[in-house]
């Protein structure tokens, strides 16, 4: 029979509102973090990254915040649009290591 | 830049058949990664290469899976024999390496269905 799949956390927001997607990481040695966006039927797409010597980085309509004290990462999307609907993954790695460790993802749904 | 290219985009095969997935990384990238994504297990790293050499294959499920990278612009992931539990979306990704950035860029994936 069908296996039970991952239960992705889901965030629903109204179009035009701001979204905040959170991610906790466990490895205190991680020093590089990336947010990916995956739309249905597509591969993960790079959005924004941040290194551990920063606590905030801004892109176009997106901001990533890093709190190393509590090992927490967040992605803020301003003025969400229907095209922002996707699953968002955080990923981390340690300097010199090429393997990224991915979170389970958060599904963002934009309501009209 | 064309990005990471994967083929085929969809593959439907019968249990026991050999399946070969192909990947062309972004030109100039030194690292190539193969991932598998399922609803059950999420995104899993299978193997990665640096300058065409396999570095870590600890994620390869079993001996039925093998990956090669004969040159800097081509890699294959082979499953022989395939089983229904291999059904998943397989992604290839590449990254520049050499201290430039660790960002991995993903291809569109190959959706594999094993009947």
Coordinates of N, CA and C in Angstrom, one line a residue:
Chain A
X1 N 0.8 -1.2 0.0 CA 0.0 0.0 0.0 C 0.9 1.3 0.0
X2 N 0.2 2.3 0.0 CA 0.9 3.6 0.0 C 1.6 3.9 1.3
X3 N 2.8 4.3 1.3 CA 3.5 4.6 2.5 C 3.1 6.0 3.0
X4 N 3.2 6.2 4.3 CA 2.9 7.5 4.8 C 4.1 8.4 4.5
X5 N 3.8 9.5 4.0 CA 4.9 10.4 3.6 C 5.3 11.3 4.7
X6 N 6.3 12.1 4.4 CA 6.7 13.2 5.4 C 5.5 14.1 5.6
X7 N 5.3 14.5 6.8 CA 4.3 15.5 7.1 C 5.0 16.9 7.1
X8 N 4.9 17.6 5.9 CA 5.6 18.9 5.9 C 4.9 19.9 6.6
X9 N 5.6 20.7 7.4 CA 5.0 21.9 8.0 C 4.4 22.8 6.9
X10 N 3.3 23.4 7.2 CA 2.6 24.2 6.1 C 2.3 25.6 6.7
X11 N 2.6 26.5 5.8 CA 2.3 27.9 6.2 C 1.4 28.5 5.1
X12 N 0.3 29.0 5.5 CA -0.6 29.7 4.5 C -0.7 31.2 4.9
X13 N -0.5 32.0 3.8 CA -0.6 33.4 4.0 C -1.4 34.0 2.9
X14 N -1.9 35.2 3.2 CA -2.7 36.0 2.2 C -1.7 36.6 1.2
X15 N -2.1 36.7 0.0 CA -1.3 37.4 -1.0 C -1.1 38.8 -0.6
X16 N 0.2 39.2 -0.7 CA 0.5 40.6 -0.3 C 1.1 40.7 1.1
X17 N 0.8 39.7 1.9 CA 1.3 39.7 3.3 C 2.8 39.2 3.3
X18 N 3.5 39.4 4.4 CA 4.8 38.9 4.5 C 4.8 37.5 5.1
X19 N 5.8 36.7 4.7 CA 5.9 35.3 5.2 C 7.2 35.1 5.9
X20 N 7.1 34.3 7.0 CA 8.4 34.0 7.7 C 8.4 32.5 7.8
X21 N 9.5 31.9 7.3 CA 9.6 30.4 7.3 C 10.9 30.2 8.2
X22 N 10.7 29.3 9.1 CA 11.7 29.0 10.1 C 12.4 27.7 9.9
X23 N 13.7 27.6 10.4 CA 14.4 26.4 10.3 C 15.4 26.3 11.5
X24 N 15.4 25.2 12.2 CA 16.4 25.0 13.3 C 17.4 24.0 12.8
X25 N 18.7 24.3 13.2 CA 19.7 23.4 12.8 C 20.4 22.9 14.1
X26 N 21.1 21.8 14.0 CA 21.6 21.2 15.2 C 23.2 21.2 15.3
X27 N 23.8 21.4 14.2 CA 25.3 21.3 14.2 C 25.9 22.7 14.4
X28 N 26.4 22.9 15.6 CA 27.0 24.2 15.9 C 28.2 24.6 15.1
X29 N 28.8 23.6 14.4 CA 29.9 23.8 13.5 C 29.5 24.3 12.1
X30 N 28.2 24.2 11.8 CA 27.8 24.7 10.5 C 28.0 26.2 10.4
X31 N 28.6 26.5 9.2 CA 28.9 27.9 9.0 C 28.4 28.5 7.7
X32 N 27.7 27.7 7.0 CA 27.1 28.2 5.7 C 25.7 27.7 5.6
X33 N 24.8 28.5 5.2 CA 23.4 28.2 5.2 C 22.7 28.7 3.9
X34 N 21.8 27.9 3.4 CA 21.2 28.2 2.1 C 19.7 28.0 2.2
X35 N 18.9 28.8 1.6 CA 17.5 28.5 1.4 C 17.3 28.2 -0.1
X36 N 16.5 27.1 -0.2 CA 16.1 26.7 -1.6 C 14.5 26.7 -1.7
X37 N 14.1 27.0 -2.9 CA 12.6 26.9 -3.2 C 12.4 25.8 -4.2
X38 N 11.4 25.0 -3.9 CA 11.1 23.9 -4.9 C 9.6 24.0 -5.2
X39 N 9.4 24.3 -6.5 CA 8.1 24.3 -7.0 C 7.7 22.9 -7.5
X40 N 6.4 22.7 -7.6 CA 6.0 21.4 -8.0 C 6.6 20.9 -9.4
X41 N 7.2 19.8 -9.4 CA 7.7 19.2 -10.6 C 9.0 19.8 -11.0
X42 N 9.7 20.6 -10.1 CA 11.0 21.2 -10.5 C 12.0 20.8 -9.4
X43 N 13.2 21.1 -9.8 CA 14.3 20.9 -8.8 C 14.4 22.1 -7.8
X44 N 15.1 21.9 -6.7 CA 15.3 23.0 -5.7 C 16.0 24.1 -6.4
X45 N 15.6 25.3 -6.2 CA 16.2 26.5 -6.8 C 16.8 27.4 -5.7
X46 N 18.0 27.8 -5.9 CA 18.7 28.6 -4.9 C 18.0 29.9 -4.7
X47 N 17.8 30.4 -3.5 CA 17.2 31.7 -3.2 C 18.2 32.6 -2.7
X48 N 18.8 32.3 -1.5 CA 19.7 33.2 -0.8 C 20.5 32.3 0.1
X49 N 21.7 32.8 0.4 CA 22.6 32.1 1.4 C 23.2 33.1 2.4
X50 N 23.8 32.6 3.4 CA 24.4 33.4 4.4 C 25.5 32.6 5.1
X51 N 26.5 33.3 5.5 CA 27.6 32.7 6.2 C 27.5 33.1 7.7
X52 N 28.2 32.3 8.5 CA 28.0 32.4 9.9 C 28.6 33.7 10.5
X53 N 29.4 34.5 9.7 CA 29.9 35.7 10.2 C 28.9 36.9 10.0
X54 N 27.7 36.5 9.5 CA 26.7 37.5 9.3 C 25.5 37.1 10.1
X55 N 24.6 38.0 10.4 CA 23.3 37.6 11.0 C 22.1 38.0 10.2
X56 N 22.4 38.7 9.1 CA 21.3 39.1 8.2 C 21.8 39.3 6.8
X57 N 21.0 38.9 5.9 CA 21.3 39.2 4.5 C 20.1 39.4 3.7
X58 N 20.1 40.4 2.8 CA 18.9 40.7 2.1 C 19.1 40.5 0.6
X59 N 18.0 40.0 0.0 CA 17.9 39.9 -1.5 C 16.7 40.6 -2.0
X60 N 16.3 40.2 -3.1 CA 15.1 40.9 -3.7 C 13.9 40.3 -3.0
X61 N 13.2 41.0 -2.2 CA 12.0 40.6 -1.5 C 12.2 39.5 -0.5
X62 N 13.5 39.0 -0.3 CA 13.8 38.0 0.7 C 14.9 38.5 1.6
X63 N 14.7 38.0 2.9 CA 15.7 38.3 3.9 C 16.0 37.1 4.7
X64 N 17.2 36.7 4.9 CA 17.6 35.6 5.7 C 18.2 36.1 7.0
X65 N 17.7 35.6 8.1 CA 18.2 35.9 9.5 C 18.8 34.7 10.1
X66 N 20.0 34.9 10.7 CA 20.7 33.8 11.3 C 20.9 34.1 12.8
X67 N 20.5 33.2 13.7 CA 20.7 33.4 15.1 C 21.6 32.2 15.5
X68 N 22.9 32.3 15.6 CA 23.7 31.2 16.0 C 23.6 30.8 17.4
X69 N 23.2 31.7 18.3 CA 23.0 31.4 19.7 C 22.0 30.2 19.9
X70 N 20.9 30.3 19.2 CA 19.9 29.3 19.3 C 19.8 28.4 18.1
X71 N 20.8 28.5 17.2 CA 20.8 27.7 16.0 C 19.5 27.8 15.2
X72 N 19.2 29.0 14.8 CA 17.9 29.2 14.1 C 18.1 30.0 12.9
X73 N 17.4 29.7 11.9 CA 17.5 30.4 10.6 C 16.1 30.7 10.1
X74 N 15.9 31.8 9.6 CA 14.6 32.2 9.1 C 14.7 32.8 7.7
X75 N 13.6 32.6 6.9 CA 13.5 33.3 5.6 C 12.3 34.1 5.6
X76 N 12.5 35.4 5.3 CA 11.3 36.3 5.3 C 11.1 36.7 3.8
X77 N 9.8 36.5 3.4 CA 9.5 36.9 2.0 C 8.5 38.1 2.2
X78 N 8.8 39.2 1.5 CA 8.0 40.4 1.6 C 6.9 40.3 0.5
X79 N 5.7 40.8 0.8 CA 4.7 41.0 -0.2 C 4.5 39.7 -1.0
X80 N 4.1 38.7 -0.4 CA 4.1 37.4 -1.1 C 3.2 37.4 -2.3
X81 N 3.6 36.7 -3.3 CA 2.8 36.6 -4.6 C 2.5 35.1 -4.8
X82 N 1.5 34.9 -5.7 CA 1.1 33.5 -6.0 C 2.3 32.6 -6.4
X83 N 3.3 33.2 -7.1 CA 4.4 32.5 -7.6 C 5.4 32.1 -6.4
X84 N 5.1 32.5 -5.2 CA 5.9 32.1 -4.1 C 5.5 30.8 -3.5
X85 N 4.3 30.3 -4.0 CA 3.9 29.0 -3.5 C 4.8 27.9 -3.9
X86 N 5.3 27.2 -2.9 CA 6.4 26.2 -3.1 C 6.7 25.6 -1.8
X87 N 7.6 24.6 -1.8 CA 8.2 24.0 -0.6 C 9.6 24.7 -0.5
X88 N 9.9 25.2 0.7 CA 11.1 25.9 1.0 C 12.0 25.0 1.9
X89 N 13.2 24.8 1.5 CA 14.2 24.0 2.3 C 15.3 24.9 2.8
X90 N 15.7 24.7 4.0 CA 17.0 25.2 4.5 C 18.0 24.1 4.4
X91 N 19.3 24.5 4.2 CA 20.4 23.6 4.1 C 21.6 24.2 4.8
X92 N 22.4 23.4 5.3 CA 23.6 23.8 6.1 C 24.8 23.0 5.7
X93 N 26.0 23.6 5.8 CA 27.2 22.8 5.8 C 28.3 23.5 6.6
X94 N 29.4 22.8 6.7 CA 30.5 23.2 7.4 C 31.6 23.6 6.5
X95 N 32.4 24.6 6.7 CA 33.4 25.0 5.8 C 34.3 23.9 5.5
X96 N 34.6 23.7 4.2 CA 35.4 22.7 3.7 C 34.7 21.4 3.4
X97 N 33.5 21.3 3.9 CA 32.7 20.1 3.6 C 31.7 20.4 2.5
X98 N 31.6 19.6 1.5 CA 30.7 19.9 0.4 C 29.3 19.3 0.6
X99 N 29.1 18.5 1.6 CA 27.8 17.9 1.7 C 26.9 18.9 2.4
X100 N 25.8 19.2 1.8 CA 24.7 20.0 2.4 C 23.8 19.1 3.2
X101 N 23.4 19.5 4.4 CA 22.3 18.8 5.1 C 21.1 19.6 5.0
X102 N 20.0 18.9 4.4 CA 18.8 19.6 4.1 C 17.8 19.4 5.3
X103 N 17.0 20.4 5.5 CA 15.8 20.3 6.4 C 14.7 19.6 5.7
X104 N 13.6 19.3 6.4 CA 12.6 18.5 5.8 C 11.7 19.4 4.8
X105 N 11.8 20.7 5.0 CA 11.0 21.6 4.1 C 9.7 22.1 4.8
X106 N 9.3 23.3 4.3 CA 8.0 23.9 4.7 C 7.3 24.3 3.4
X107 N 6.0 23.9 3.4 CA 5.2 24.2 2.3 C 4.5 25.5 2.5
X108 N 4.7 26.4 1.6 CA 4.1 27.8 1.7 C 3.0 27.9 0.6
X109 N 1.8 28.2 1.1 CA 0.6 28.4 0.2 C 0.2 29.8 0.3
X110 N 0.0 30.4 -0.8 CA -0.5 31.8 -0.9 C -2.0 31.8 -1.2
X111 N -2.7 32.4 -0.4 CA -4.2 32.5 -0.6 C -4.5 33.8 -1.3
X112 N -5.4 33.8 -2.3 CA -5.7 35.0 -3.1 C -6.6 35.9 -2.3
Chain B
X1 N 24.0 30.6 -19.2 CA 24.3 29.3 -18.8 C 23.1 28.4 -18.8
X2 N 23.2 27.2 -19.3 CA 22.1 26.3 -19.4 C 21.7 25.7 -18.1
X3 N 22.5 25.7 -17.1 CA 22.2 25.1 -15.8 C 22.5 23.6 -15.9
X4 N 22.2 22.9 -14.9 CA 22.4 21.5 -14.8 C 21.3 20.8 -15.7
X5 N 21.8 19.9 -16.5 CA 20.9 19.2 -17.5 C 20.7 17.7 -17.1
X6 N 19.5 17.3 -17.0 CA 19.3 15.9 -16.7 C 18.4 15.2 -17.8
X7 N 18.7 13.9 -18.0 CA 17.8 13.2 -19.0 C 17.8 11.7 -18.5
X8 N 16.7 11.1 -18.8 CA 15.4 11.7 -19.3 C 14.7 12.4 -18.2
X9 N 13.7 13.1 -18.5 CA 12.9 13.8 -17.5 C 11.9 12.8 -16.8
X10 N 11.5 11.9 -17.5 CA 10.6 10.9 -17.0 C 11.0 9.5 -17.5
X11 N 10.9 8.5 -16.6 CA 11.3 7.2 -17.0 C 10.3 6.2 -16.3
X12 N 9.7 5.4 -17.1 CA 8.8 4.3 -16.6 C 9.4 3.0 -17.1
X13 N 9.6 2.1 -16.1 CA 10.2 0.8 -16.5 C 9.6 -0.3 -15.6
X14 N 9.9 -1.5 -16.0 CA 9.4 -2.6 -15.2 C 10.5 -3.1 -14.3
X15 N 10.0 -3.7 -13.2 CA 10.9 -4.3 -12.2 C 11.9 -5.2 -12.9
X16 N 13.2 -5.1 -12.5 CA 14.2 -6.0 -13.0 C 15.0 -5.4 -14.2
X17 N 14.4 -4.3 -14.7 CA 15.1 -3.7 -15.9 C 16.2 -2.7 -15.4
X18 N 17.2 -2.5 -16.2 CA 18.3 -1.6 -15.9 C 17.8 -0.2 -16.3
X19 N 18.1 0.8 -15.4 CA 17.8 2.2 -15.6 C 19.1 3.0 -15.6
X20 N 19.2 3.9 -16.5 CA 20.4 4.8 -16.5 C 19.9 6.2 -16.6
X21 N 20.3 7.0 -15.6 CA 20.0 8.4 -15.5 C 21.3 9.2 -15.8
X22 N 21.1 10.3 -16.5 CA 22.2 11.1 -17.0 C 22.2 12.5 -16.5
X23 N 23.4 13.1 -16.4 CA 23.5 14.4 -15.9 C 24.7 15.2 -16.5
X24 N 24.4 16.4 -16.9 CA 25.5 17.3 -17.4 C 25.6 18.4 -16.4
X25 N 26.7 18.6 -15.6 CA 26.8 19.7 -14.7 C 27.0 21.0 -15.3
X26 N 27.0 22.1 -14.6 CA 27.3 23.4 -15.1 C 28.8 23.4 -15.4
X27 N 29.1 24.0 -16.5 CA 30.5 24.0 -17.0 C 31.4 24.8 -15.9
X28 N 32.5 24.2 -15.6 CA 33.4 24.8 -14.6 C 33.2 24.4 -13.2
X29 N 32.1 23.7 -12.9 CA 31.9 23.2 -11.6 C 32.7 22.0 -11.3
X30 N 33.3 21.9 -10.1 CA 34.1 20.8 -9.7 C 33.4 19.7 -9.0
X31 N 32.2 20.0 -8.5 CA 31.5 19.0 -7.7 C 30.2 18.6 -8.4
X32 N 29.9 17.3 -8.3 CA 28.6 16.8 -8.8 C 28.0 15.9 -7.7
X33 N 26.7 16.1 -7.6 CA 26.0 15.4 -6.5 C 24.8 14.7 -7.2
X34 N 24.5 13.5 -6.6 CA 23.2 12.8 -7.0 C 22.4 12.7 -5.7
X35 N 21.1 13.1 -5.9 CA 20.1 13.0 -4.8 C 18.9 12.2 -5.2
X36 N 18.2 11.7 -4.2 CA 16.9 11.1 -4.4 C 15.9 11.7 -3.5
X37 N 14.7 12.0 -4.1 CA 13.7 12.6 -3.3 C 12.4 11.8 -3.3
X38 N 11.9 11.4 -2.1 CA 10.7 10.7 -2.0 C 9.8 11.4 -1.0
X39 N 8.5 11.1 -1.0 CA 7.7 11.6 0.0 C 8.0 11.1 1.4
X40 N 8.5 9.8 1.4 CA 8.8 9.1 2.6 C 10.0 9.6 3.3
X41 N 11.1 9.9 2.5 CA 12.4 10.1 3.1 C 12.9 11.5 2.8
X42 N 12.2 12.3 2.0 CA 12.7 13.6 1.7 C 13.8 13.6 0.7
X43 N 14.7 14.5 0.8 CA 15.8 14.7 -0.1 C 17.1 14.0 0.5
X44 N 17.6 13.0 -0.2 CA 18.7 12.2 0.3 C 19.9 12.3 -0.6
X45 N 21.1 12.5 -0.1 CA 22.3 12.5 -0.9 C 22.7 11.1 -1.1
X46 N 22.9 10.7 -2.4 CA 23.4 9.4 -2.7 C 24.9 9.3 -2.8
X47 N 25.5 10.2 -3.6 CA 26.9 10.2 -3.9 C 27.3 11.5 -4.4
X48 N 28.6 11.9 -4.2 CA 29.1 13.1 -4.8 C 30.5 12.9 -5.3
X49 N 30.8 13.6 -6.3 CA 32.1 13.6 -7.0 C 32.9 14.9 -6.9
X50 N 34.2 14.8 -6.8 CA 35.0 16.0 -6.9 C 36.0 15.8 -8.0
X51 N 36.0 16.6 -9.1 CA 36.9 16.5 -10.2 C 36.8 15.0 -10.8
X52 N 35.6 14.6 -10.9 CA 35.3 13.3 -11.5 C 35.6 12.1 -10.6
X53 N 36.0 12.3 -9.4 CA 36.4 11.2 -8.5 C 35.3 11.1 -7.4
X54 N 34.7 9.9 -7.2 CA 33.7 9.7 -6.2 C 34.4 9.9 -4.8
X55 N 33.7 10.8 -4.0 CA 34.3 11.2 -2.7 C 33.5 10.5 -1.6
X56 N 32.2 10.4 -1.7 CA 31.4 9.9 -0.6 C 30.2 9.2 -1.3
X57 N 30.1 7.9 -1.2 CA 29.0 7.1 -1.7 C 28.2 6.5 -0.6
X58 N 28.3 7.0 0.6 CA 27.7 6.3 1.8 C 26.2 6.4 1.7
X59 N 25.6 7.2 0.8 CA 24.2 7.3 0.7 C 23.6 6.4 -0.3
X60 N 24.5 5.7 -1.1 CA 24.0 4.8 -2.1 C 23.3 3.6 -1.4
X61 N 22.0 3.3 -1.7 CA 21.2 2.4 -1.0 C 21.8 1.0 -0.9
X62 N 22.3 0.5 -2.0 CA 22.8 -0.9 -2.1 C 23.5 -1.1 -3.4
X63 N 24.0 -2.3 -3.6 CA 24.9 -2.6 -4.7 C 24.2 -2.4 -6.0
X64 N 22.9 -2.4 -6.0 CA 22.1 -2.2 -7.3 C 22.3 -0.9 -7.9
X65 N 22.8 0.1 -7.1 CA 23.0 1.4 -7.5 C 24.5 1.7 -7.8
X66 N 24.8 2.3 -8.9 CA 26.2 2.7 -9.2 C 26.2 4.0 -9.9
X67 N 27.3 4.8 -9.7 CA 27.4 6.1 -10.4 C 28.8 6.2 -10.9
X68 N 28.9 6.9 -12.1 CA 30.2 7.1 -12.7 C 30.2 8.6 -13.2
X69 N 31.4 9.0 -13.3 CA 31.7 10.4 -13.9 C 32.9 10.3 -14.8
X70 N 32.7 9.8 -16.0 CA 33.9 9.6 -16.9 C 34.6 10.9 -17.3
X71 N 33.9 12.0 -17.3 CA 34.6 13.3 -17.6 C 33.9 14.4 -16.9
X72 N 34.4 15.6 -17.0 CA 33.9 16.7 -16.2 C 32.5 17.2 -16.6
X73 N 32.0 16.7 -17.7 CA 30.7 17.2 -18.2 C 29.7 16.1 -18.3
X74 N 29.9 15.0 -17.7 CA 28.9 13.9 -17.8 C 29.0 13.0 -16.6
X75 N 27.8 12.6 -16.1 CA 27.7 11.6 -15.0 C 26.5 10.7 -15.3
X76 N 26.6 9.5 -14.8 CA 25.4 8.6 -14.9 C 25.2 8.0 -13.5
X77 N 23.9 7.7 -13.3 CA 23.5 6.9 -12.1 C 22.7 5.7 -12.7
X78 N 23.2 4.5 -12.3 CA 22.6 3.3 -12.9 C 21.9 2.5 -11.8
X79 N 20.8 1.9 -12.1 CA 20.1 1.0 -11.1 C 19.9 -0.3 -11.9
X80 N 20.5 -1.3 -11.4 CA 20.4 -2.6 -12.0 C 20.4 -3.7 -11.0
X81 N 19.4 -4.6 -10.8 CA 18.0 -4.4 -11.4 C 17.2 -3.4 -10.6
X82 N 16.3 -2.8 -11.3 CA 15.4 -1.8 -10.6 C 14.3 -2.5 -9.9
X83 N 13.8 -1.9 -8.8 CA 12.7 -2.4 -8.0 C 11.7 -1.3 -7.8
X84 N 10.4 -1.6 -7.5 CA 9.4 -0.6 -7.3 C 9.8 0.4 -6.3
X85 N 10.5 0.0 -5.2 CA 10.9 1.0 -4.2 C 11.9 2.0 -4.6
X86 N 12.4 1.8 -5.8 CA 13.4 2.8 -6.3 C 12.6 4.0 -7.0
X87 N 11.3 3.9 -7.1 CA 10.5 5.0 -7.7 C 10.7 6.2 -6.8
X88 N 11.1 7.3 -7.5 CA 11.5 8.5 -6.8 C 11.8 9.6 -7.9
X89 N 12.1 10.8 -7.4 CA 12.7 11.8 -8.3 C 14.2 11.9 -8.0
X90 N 15.0 11.7 -9.0 CA 16.4 11.7 -8.9 C 17.0 13.1 -9.4
X91 N 17.7 13.8 -8.5 CA 18.2 15.1 -8.9 C 19.8 15.0 -9.0
X92 N 20.3 15.7 -9.9 CA 21.7 16.0 -10.0 C 21.9 17.4 -9.7
X93 N 23.0 17.7 -9.0 CA 23.4 19.1 -8.7 C 24.9 19.3 -8.9
X94 N 25.3 20.5 -9.1 CA 26.7 20.8 -9.2 C 27.1 22.0 -8.4
X95 N 28.3 22.1 -8.0 CA 28.7 23.3 -7.3 C 30.2 23.7 -7.7
X96 N 30.5 24.9 -7.6 CA 31.8 25.4 -8.2 C 33.0 24.8 -7.4
X97 N 32.9 24.7 -6.1 CA 34.1 24.3 -5.3 C 35.2 25.2 -5.3
X98 N 36.4 24.8 -5.0 CA 37.6 25.6 -5.0 C 37.4 26.9 -4.2
X99 N 36.7 26.7 -3.1 CA 36.6 27.9 -2.2 C 35.7 29.0 -2.7
X100 N 35.1 28.9 -3.9 CA 34.4 30.0 -4.5 C 33.0 30.1 -3.8
X101 N 32.3 29.0 -3.8 CA 31.0 28.9 -3.1 C 30.6 27.5 -2.9
X102 N 29.9 27.2 -1.8 CA 29.4 25.9 -1.6 C 28.0 25.7 -2.2
X103 N 27.4 26.7 -2.8 CA 26.1 26.6 -3.3 C 25.9 25.5 -4.3
X104 N 25.0 24.7 -4.2 CA 24.7 23.6 -5.1 C 23.5 24.1 -6.0
X105 N 23.7 23.8 -7.3 CA 22.6 24.2 -8.3 C 22.0 22.9 -8.8
X106 N 20.7 22.8 -8.7 CA 20.1 21.5 -9.1 C 19.5 21.5 -10.5
X107 N 19.5 20.3 -11.0 CA 18.8 20.1 -12.3 C 17.3 19.9 -12.1
X108 N 16.6 19.7 -13.2 CA 15.1 19.6 -13.1 C 14.7 18.2 -12.6
X109 N 15.6 17.3 -12.5 CA 15.2 16.0 -12.0 C 14.7 15.0 -13.0
X110 N 14.8 13.7 -12.7 CA 14.3 12.6 -13.4 C 13.3 11.9 -12.6
X111 N 12.0 11.8 -13.0 CA 11.0 11.1 -12.3 C 11.0 9.6 -12.7
X112 N 11.4 8.8 -11.8 CA 11.5 7.3 -12.2 C 10.3 6.6 -11.5
X113 N 9.7 5.8 -12.4 CA 8.6 4.9 -11.9 C 8.9 3.5 -12.3
X114 N 9.0 2.7 -11.3 CA 9.3 1.2 -11.5 C 8.1 0.4 -11.2
X115 N 7.6 -0.2 -12.2 CA 6.3 -0.9 -12.1 C 6.5 -2.4 -11.6

